Coordinates of C-alpha atoms in Angstrom, one line a residue:
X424 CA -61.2 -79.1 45.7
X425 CA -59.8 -81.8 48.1
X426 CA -56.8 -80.5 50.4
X427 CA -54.1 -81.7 48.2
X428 CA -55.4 -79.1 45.8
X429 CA -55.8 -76.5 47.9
X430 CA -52.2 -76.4 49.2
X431 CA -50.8 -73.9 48.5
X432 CA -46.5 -72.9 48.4
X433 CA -46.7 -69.4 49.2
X434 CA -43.9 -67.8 51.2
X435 CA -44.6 -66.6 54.0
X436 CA -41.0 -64.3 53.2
X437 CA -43.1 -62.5 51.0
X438 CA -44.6 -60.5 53.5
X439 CA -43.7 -57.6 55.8
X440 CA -42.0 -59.1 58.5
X441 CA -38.7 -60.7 58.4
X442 CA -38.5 -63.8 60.2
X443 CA -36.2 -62.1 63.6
X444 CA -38.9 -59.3 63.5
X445 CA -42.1 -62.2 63.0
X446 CA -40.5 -63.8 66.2
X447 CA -39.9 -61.0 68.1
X448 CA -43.5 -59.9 67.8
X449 CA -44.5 -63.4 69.0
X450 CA -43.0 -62.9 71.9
X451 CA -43.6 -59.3 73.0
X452 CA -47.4 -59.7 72.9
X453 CA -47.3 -57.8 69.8
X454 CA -49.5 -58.5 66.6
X455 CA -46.9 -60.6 63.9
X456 CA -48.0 -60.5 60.3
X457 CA -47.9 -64.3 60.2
X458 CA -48.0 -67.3 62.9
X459 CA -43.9 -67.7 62.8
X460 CA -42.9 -70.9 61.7
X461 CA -39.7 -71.9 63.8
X462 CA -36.9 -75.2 64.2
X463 CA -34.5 -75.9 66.9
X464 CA -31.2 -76.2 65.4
X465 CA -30.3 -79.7 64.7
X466 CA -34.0 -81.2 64.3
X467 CA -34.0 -81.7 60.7
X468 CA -31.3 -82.6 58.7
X469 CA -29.4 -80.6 56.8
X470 CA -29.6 -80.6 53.3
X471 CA -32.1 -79.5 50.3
X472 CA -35.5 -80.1 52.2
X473 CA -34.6 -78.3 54.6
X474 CA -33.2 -75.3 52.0
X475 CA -36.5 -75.6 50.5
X476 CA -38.8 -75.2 54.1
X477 CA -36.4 -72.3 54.9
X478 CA -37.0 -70.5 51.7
X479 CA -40.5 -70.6 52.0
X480 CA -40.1 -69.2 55.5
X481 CA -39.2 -72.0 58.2
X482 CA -37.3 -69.6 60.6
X483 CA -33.7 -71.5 62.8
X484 CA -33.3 -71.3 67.0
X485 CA -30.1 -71.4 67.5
X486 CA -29.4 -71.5 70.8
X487 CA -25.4 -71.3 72.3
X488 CA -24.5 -71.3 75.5
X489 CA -22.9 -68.2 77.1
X490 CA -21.3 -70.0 80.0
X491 CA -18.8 -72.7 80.0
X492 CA -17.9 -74.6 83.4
X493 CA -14.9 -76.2 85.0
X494 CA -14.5 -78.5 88.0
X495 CA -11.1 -77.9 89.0
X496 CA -11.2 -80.9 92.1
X497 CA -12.7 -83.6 90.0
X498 CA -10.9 -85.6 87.6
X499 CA -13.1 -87.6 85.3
X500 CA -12.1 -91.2 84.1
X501 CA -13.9 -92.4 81.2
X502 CA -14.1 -95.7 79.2
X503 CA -15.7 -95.8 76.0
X504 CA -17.2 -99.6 74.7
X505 CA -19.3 -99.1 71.6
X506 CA -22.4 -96.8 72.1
X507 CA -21.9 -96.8 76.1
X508 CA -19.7 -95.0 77.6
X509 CA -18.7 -95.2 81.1
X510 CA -17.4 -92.1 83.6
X511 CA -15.9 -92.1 87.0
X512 CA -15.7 -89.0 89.1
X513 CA -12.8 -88.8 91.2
X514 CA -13.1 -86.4 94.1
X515 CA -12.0 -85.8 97.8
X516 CA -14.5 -87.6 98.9
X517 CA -15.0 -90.6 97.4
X518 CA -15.6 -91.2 93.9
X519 CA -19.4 -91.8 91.8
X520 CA -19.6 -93.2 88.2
X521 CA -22.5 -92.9 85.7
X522 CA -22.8 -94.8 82.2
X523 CA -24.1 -92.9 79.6
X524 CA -25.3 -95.0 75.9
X525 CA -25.8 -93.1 72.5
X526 CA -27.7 -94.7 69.3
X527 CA -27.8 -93.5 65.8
X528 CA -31.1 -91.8 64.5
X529 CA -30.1 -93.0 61.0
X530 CA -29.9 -89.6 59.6
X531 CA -26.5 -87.9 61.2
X532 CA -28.1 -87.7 64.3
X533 CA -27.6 -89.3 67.7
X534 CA -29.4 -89.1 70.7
X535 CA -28.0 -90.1 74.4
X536 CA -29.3 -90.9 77.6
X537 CA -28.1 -92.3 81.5
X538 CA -28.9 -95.9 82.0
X539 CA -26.7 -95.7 85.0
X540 CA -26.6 -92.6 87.4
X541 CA -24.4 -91.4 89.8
X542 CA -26.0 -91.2 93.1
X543 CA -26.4 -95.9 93.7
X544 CA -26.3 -95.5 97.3
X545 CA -26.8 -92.5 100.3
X546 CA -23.0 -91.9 100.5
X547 CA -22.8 -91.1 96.8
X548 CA -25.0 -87.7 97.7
X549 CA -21.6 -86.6 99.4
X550 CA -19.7 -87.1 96.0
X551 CA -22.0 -85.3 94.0
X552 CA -22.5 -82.5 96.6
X553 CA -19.2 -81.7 96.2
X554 CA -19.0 -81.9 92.1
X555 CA -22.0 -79.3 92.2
X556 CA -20.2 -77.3 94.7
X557 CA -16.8 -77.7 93.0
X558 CA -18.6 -76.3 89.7
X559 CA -17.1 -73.0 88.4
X560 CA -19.1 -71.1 85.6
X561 CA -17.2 -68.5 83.2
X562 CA -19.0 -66.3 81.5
X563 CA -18.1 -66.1 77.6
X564 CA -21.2 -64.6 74.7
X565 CA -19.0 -64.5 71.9
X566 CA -20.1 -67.9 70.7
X567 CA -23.6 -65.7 71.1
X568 CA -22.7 -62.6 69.4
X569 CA -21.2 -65.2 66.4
X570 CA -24.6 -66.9 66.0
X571 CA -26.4 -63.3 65.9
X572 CA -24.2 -62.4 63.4
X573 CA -24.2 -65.7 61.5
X574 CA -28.2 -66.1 61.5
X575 CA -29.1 -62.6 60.6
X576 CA -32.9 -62.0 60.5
X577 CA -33.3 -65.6 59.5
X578 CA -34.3 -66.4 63.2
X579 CA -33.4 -66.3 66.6
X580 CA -31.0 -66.7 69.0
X581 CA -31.4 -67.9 73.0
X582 CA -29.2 -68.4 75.4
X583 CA -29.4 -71.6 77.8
X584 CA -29.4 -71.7 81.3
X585 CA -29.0 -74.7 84.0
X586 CA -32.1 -77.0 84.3
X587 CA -33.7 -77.0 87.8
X588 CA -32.5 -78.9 90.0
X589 CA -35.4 -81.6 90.3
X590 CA -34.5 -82.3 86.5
X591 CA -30.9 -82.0 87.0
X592 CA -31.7 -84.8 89.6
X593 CA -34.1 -86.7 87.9
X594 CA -31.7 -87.2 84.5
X595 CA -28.8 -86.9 85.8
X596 CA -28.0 -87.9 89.3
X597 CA -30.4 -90.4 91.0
X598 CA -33.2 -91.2 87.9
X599 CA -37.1 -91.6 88.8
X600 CA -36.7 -94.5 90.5
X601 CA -34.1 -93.9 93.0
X602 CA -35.7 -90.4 93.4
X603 CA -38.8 -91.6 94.3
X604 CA -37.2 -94.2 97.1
X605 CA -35.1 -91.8 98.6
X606 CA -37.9 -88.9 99.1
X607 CA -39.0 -90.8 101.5
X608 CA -35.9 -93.4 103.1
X609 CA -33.4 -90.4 102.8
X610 CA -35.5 -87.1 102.3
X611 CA -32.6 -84.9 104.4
X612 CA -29.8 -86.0 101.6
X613 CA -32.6 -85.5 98.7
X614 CA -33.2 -82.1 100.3
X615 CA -29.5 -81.3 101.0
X616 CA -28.6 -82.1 97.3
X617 CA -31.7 -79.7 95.7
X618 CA -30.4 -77.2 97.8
X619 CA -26.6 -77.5 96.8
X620 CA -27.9 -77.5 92.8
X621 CA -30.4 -74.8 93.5
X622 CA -27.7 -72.3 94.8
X623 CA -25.3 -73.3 91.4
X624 CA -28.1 -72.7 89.5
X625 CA -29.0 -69.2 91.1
X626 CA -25.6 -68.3 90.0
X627 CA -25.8 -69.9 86.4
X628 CA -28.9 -67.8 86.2
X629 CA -27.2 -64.2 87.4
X630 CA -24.7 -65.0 84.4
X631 CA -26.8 -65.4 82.3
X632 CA -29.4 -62.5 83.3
X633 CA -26.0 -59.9 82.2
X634 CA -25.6 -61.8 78.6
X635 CA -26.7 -60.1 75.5
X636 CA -29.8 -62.6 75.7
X637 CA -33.1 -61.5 75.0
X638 CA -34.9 -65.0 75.7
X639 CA -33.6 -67.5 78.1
X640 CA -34.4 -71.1 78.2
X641 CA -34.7 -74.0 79.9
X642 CA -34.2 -77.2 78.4
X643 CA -36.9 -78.6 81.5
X644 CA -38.8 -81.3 79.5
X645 CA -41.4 -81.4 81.5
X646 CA -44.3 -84.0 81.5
X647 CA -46.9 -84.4 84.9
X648 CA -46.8 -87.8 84.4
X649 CA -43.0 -88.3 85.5
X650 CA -43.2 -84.9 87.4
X651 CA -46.2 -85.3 88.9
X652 CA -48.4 -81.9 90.4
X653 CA -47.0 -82.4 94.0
X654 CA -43.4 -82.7 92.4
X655 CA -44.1 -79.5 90.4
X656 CA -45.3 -77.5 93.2
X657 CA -43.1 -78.8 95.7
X658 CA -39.5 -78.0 93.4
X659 CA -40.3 -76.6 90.8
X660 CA -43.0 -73.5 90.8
X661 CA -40.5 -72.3 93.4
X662 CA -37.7 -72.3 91.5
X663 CA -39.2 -71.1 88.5
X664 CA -40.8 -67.9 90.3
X665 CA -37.4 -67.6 91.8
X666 CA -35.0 -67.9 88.5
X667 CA -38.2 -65.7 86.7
X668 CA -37.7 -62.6 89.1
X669 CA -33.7 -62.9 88.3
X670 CA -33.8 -63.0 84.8
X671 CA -37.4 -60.2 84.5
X672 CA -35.0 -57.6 86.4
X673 CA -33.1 -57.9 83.8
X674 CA -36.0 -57.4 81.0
X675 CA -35.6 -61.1 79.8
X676 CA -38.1 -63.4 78.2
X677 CA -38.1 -66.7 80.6
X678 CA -38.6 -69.7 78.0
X679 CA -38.9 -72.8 79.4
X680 CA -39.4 -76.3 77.5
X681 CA -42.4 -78.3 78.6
X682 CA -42.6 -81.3 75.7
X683 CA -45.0 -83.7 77.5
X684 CA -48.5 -84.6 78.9
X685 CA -49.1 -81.0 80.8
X686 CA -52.9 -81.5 81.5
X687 CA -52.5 -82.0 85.5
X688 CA -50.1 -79.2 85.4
X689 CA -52.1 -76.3 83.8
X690 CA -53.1 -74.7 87.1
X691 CA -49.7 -74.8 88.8
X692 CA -48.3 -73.2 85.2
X693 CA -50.3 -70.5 85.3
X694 CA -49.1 -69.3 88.6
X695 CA -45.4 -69.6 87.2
X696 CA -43.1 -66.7 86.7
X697 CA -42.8 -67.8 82.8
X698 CA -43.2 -66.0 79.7
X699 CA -43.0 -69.0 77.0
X700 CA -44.1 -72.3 77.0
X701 CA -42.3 -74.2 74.5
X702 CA -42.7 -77.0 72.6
X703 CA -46.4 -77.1 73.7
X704 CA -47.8 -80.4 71.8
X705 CA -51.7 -81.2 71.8
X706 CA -53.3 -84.5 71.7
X707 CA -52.7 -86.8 70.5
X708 CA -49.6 -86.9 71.8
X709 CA -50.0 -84.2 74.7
X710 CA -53.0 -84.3 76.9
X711 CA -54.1 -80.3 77.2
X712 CA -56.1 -78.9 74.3
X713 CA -54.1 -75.6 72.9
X714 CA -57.7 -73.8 73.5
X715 CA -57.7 -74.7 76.9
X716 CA -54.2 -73.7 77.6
X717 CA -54.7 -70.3 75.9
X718 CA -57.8 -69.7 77.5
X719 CA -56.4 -70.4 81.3
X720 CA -53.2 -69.5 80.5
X721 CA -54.1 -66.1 79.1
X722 CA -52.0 -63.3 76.8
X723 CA -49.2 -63.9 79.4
X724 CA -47.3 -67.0 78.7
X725 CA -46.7 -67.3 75.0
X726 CA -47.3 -70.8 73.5
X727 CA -44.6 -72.0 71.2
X728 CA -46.7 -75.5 70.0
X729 CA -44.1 -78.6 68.4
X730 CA -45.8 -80.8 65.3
X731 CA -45.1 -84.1 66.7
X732 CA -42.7 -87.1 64.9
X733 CA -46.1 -88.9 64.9
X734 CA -48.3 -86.4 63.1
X735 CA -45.3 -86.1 60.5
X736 CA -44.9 -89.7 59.7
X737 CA -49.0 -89.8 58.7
X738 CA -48.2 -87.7 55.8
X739 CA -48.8 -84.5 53.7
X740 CA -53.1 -84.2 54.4
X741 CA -53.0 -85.6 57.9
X742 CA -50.1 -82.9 58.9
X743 CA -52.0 -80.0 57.2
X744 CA -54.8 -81.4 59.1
X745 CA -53.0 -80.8 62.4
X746 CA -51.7 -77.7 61.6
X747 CA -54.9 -76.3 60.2
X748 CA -56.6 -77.0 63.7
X749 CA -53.7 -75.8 65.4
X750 CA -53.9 -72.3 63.9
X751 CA -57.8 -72.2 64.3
X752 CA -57.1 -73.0 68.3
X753 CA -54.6 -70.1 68.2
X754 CA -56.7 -67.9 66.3
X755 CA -55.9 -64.5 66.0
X756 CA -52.9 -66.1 66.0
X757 CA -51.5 -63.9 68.7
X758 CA -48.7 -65.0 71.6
X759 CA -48.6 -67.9 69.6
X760 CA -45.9 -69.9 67.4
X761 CA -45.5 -72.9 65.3
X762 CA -42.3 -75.2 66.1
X763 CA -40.5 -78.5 65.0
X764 CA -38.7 -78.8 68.3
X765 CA -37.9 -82.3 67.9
X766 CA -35.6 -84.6 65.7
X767 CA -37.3 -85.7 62.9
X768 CA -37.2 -89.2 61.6
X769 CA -36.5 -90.0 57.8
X770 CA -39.8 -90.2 55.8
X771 CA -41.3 -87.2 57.2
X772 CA -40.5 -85.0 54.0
X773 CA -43.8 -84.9 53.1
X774 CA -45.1 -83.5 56.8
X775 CA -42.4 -80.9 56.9
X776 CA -43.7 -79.5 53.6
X777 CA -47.6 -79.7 54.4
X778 CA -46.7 -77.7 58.0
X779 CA -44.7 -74.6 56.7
X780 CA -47.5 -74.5 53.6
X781 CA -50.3 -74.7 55.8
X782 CA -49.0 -71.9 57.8
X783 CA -48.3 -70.0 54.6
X784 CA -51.9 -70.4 53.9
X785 CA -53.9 -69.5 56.6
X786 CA -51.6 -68.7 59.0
X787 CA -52.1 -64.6 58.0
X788 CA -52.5 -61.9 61.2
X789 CA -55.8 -62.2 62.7
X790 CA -56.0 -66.2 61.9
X791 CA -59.5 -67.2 61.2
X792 CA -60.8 -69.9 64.2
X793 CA -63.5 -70.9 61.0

């Protein structure tokens, strides 16, 4: 019987466990009755696949945010031409301007990104000092409390929280390259302005610590080939020990979303004040074998894995094939979840289907490694 065959469309919604309850066991170190199965909100289009993956027990992350924030001393100028858009930041003392361009996925989605940052020259670190300083956060769950209510047992909720300041500087403010100049021509201002964005996020993170939260995360995407092992343990083991003792005083679950090539990180993660690592992805696309990780990594951090676009796109037997070695690595399937935590392009119907029915099949509590 080849593997075409031998698919299978159980449910995994025919089994003890509710999805909320499947999660939750996930990530309490508990023993789930299946390898949960999990989206991020947004990642796959809506429409009847996606009715038919949920049904057979694809669980939805939705994740709101339970802070909104205001700068009261900045007025913002913007000028929209096409895709690009273009915003000045008018302050006391002196003004910065970023471009930002958006492009179409092709299936309602749209994804954006900074071509042109803020901080072009030593003065601008001024300017954006005072925007992060000028920041005021107000706390508000009820868009929280609505999604619970909305999503049921279908899933789960999590709240966000500020990204750390070397990634706030990285995407936002100065970009690789001018980072990488000014640690060394202007290492005071780069200094200055992590410190400034450190204590905002401090207090983003107290906020957030008092919501009705269970898991927090961190939209970090990390990769140690862009933040590089001196990086990481220079900005951001620090911040993430400090940010984890906030938010475990509060009995939170620290999630945190490391999506890239995490192979020259794996030592300096393990002495992080994390409980989830999500959207963990394996060769080929990732460079750390999930063994490995589990193995050095231990029943501490939770590994919440993502099926790549690329795996997808190669087609019902090649997908199951993935996810068939993915549970095996996991096995007994503990600590452990499946994820599409990435936009999916069109022609990866076929994927989708193979993952959620190869978790359906042998993704039962204790998963076989045979």
């Amino acid at each position: 019987m080849d593997e075409k065959e031998n698919s299978m469309t159980l449910s995994v919604r025919d089994w003890p466990m509710n999805l909320k309850e499947r999660i939750s066991a996930a990530l309490h170190h508990k023993e789930p009755d299946f390898v949960p199965c999990v989206y991020q909100e947004g990642h796959i289009p809506t429409g009847s696949l996606l009715r038919k993956l949920r049904n057979k027990g694809l669980g939805l992350c939705l994740q709101p945010d339970v802070v909104w924030s205001e700068t009261p001393n900045v007025s913002i100028e913007s000028k929209v031409k096409g895709r690009t858009t273009c915003r000045m930041y008018h302050t006391p003392v002196g003004k910065v301007s970023e471009i930002v361009t958006s492009t179409s996925l092709g299936i309602g989605f749209r994804t954006t990104w900074t071509t042109e940052h803020m901080i072009k020259m030593v003065q601008d670190y001024n300017v954006v000092k005072f925007i992060v300083k000028d920041t005021i956060y107000h706390y508000d769950p009820e868009p929280f409390l609505e999604a619970q209510r909305w999503l049921g047992d279908d899933g789960i909720v999590r709240a966000n929280v500020a990204v750390s300041p070397l990634q706030q500087m990285l995407k936002t403010y100065l970009g690789f390259e001018r980072f990488s100049i000014d640690m060394y021509r202007h290492p005071k201002e780069v200094n200055e302005l992590y410190e400034t964005i450190e204590e905002k996020a401090e207090e983003y993170y107290k906020i957030v610590s008092d919501s009705p939260a269970e898991v927090v995360a961190g939209w970090e995407n990390i990769d140690g080939v862009i933040t590089n092992p001196r990086l990481f343990e220079k900005y951001c083991l620090p911040f993430y020990n400090k940010m984890g003792s906030i938010l475990h005083q509060k009995d939170k679950i620290y999630l945190v979303h490391f999506d890239g090539r995490l192979n020259c990180l794996k030592n300096l993660i393990s002495k992080a004040d994390i409980d989830v690592v999500e959207s963990f992805t394996p060769p080929p696309v990732g460079d750390l074998h999930l063994r490995e990780a589990r193995a050095l990594w231990g029943k501490r951090i939770v590994i919440w894995t993502n099926i790549p676009q690329t795996i997808l796109l190669l087609g019902a037997n090649a997908t199951r094939r993935y996810t068939r070695e993915l549970l095996r690595s996991a096995a007994p399937g503990d600590n452990f979840l499946v994820g599409i935590m990435e936009m999916v392009a069109p022609h990866s119907e076929e994927g989708l289907t193979a993952v959620i029915d190869t978790v359906a099949q042998y993704g039962k509590y204790p998963v076989s490694s045979d």
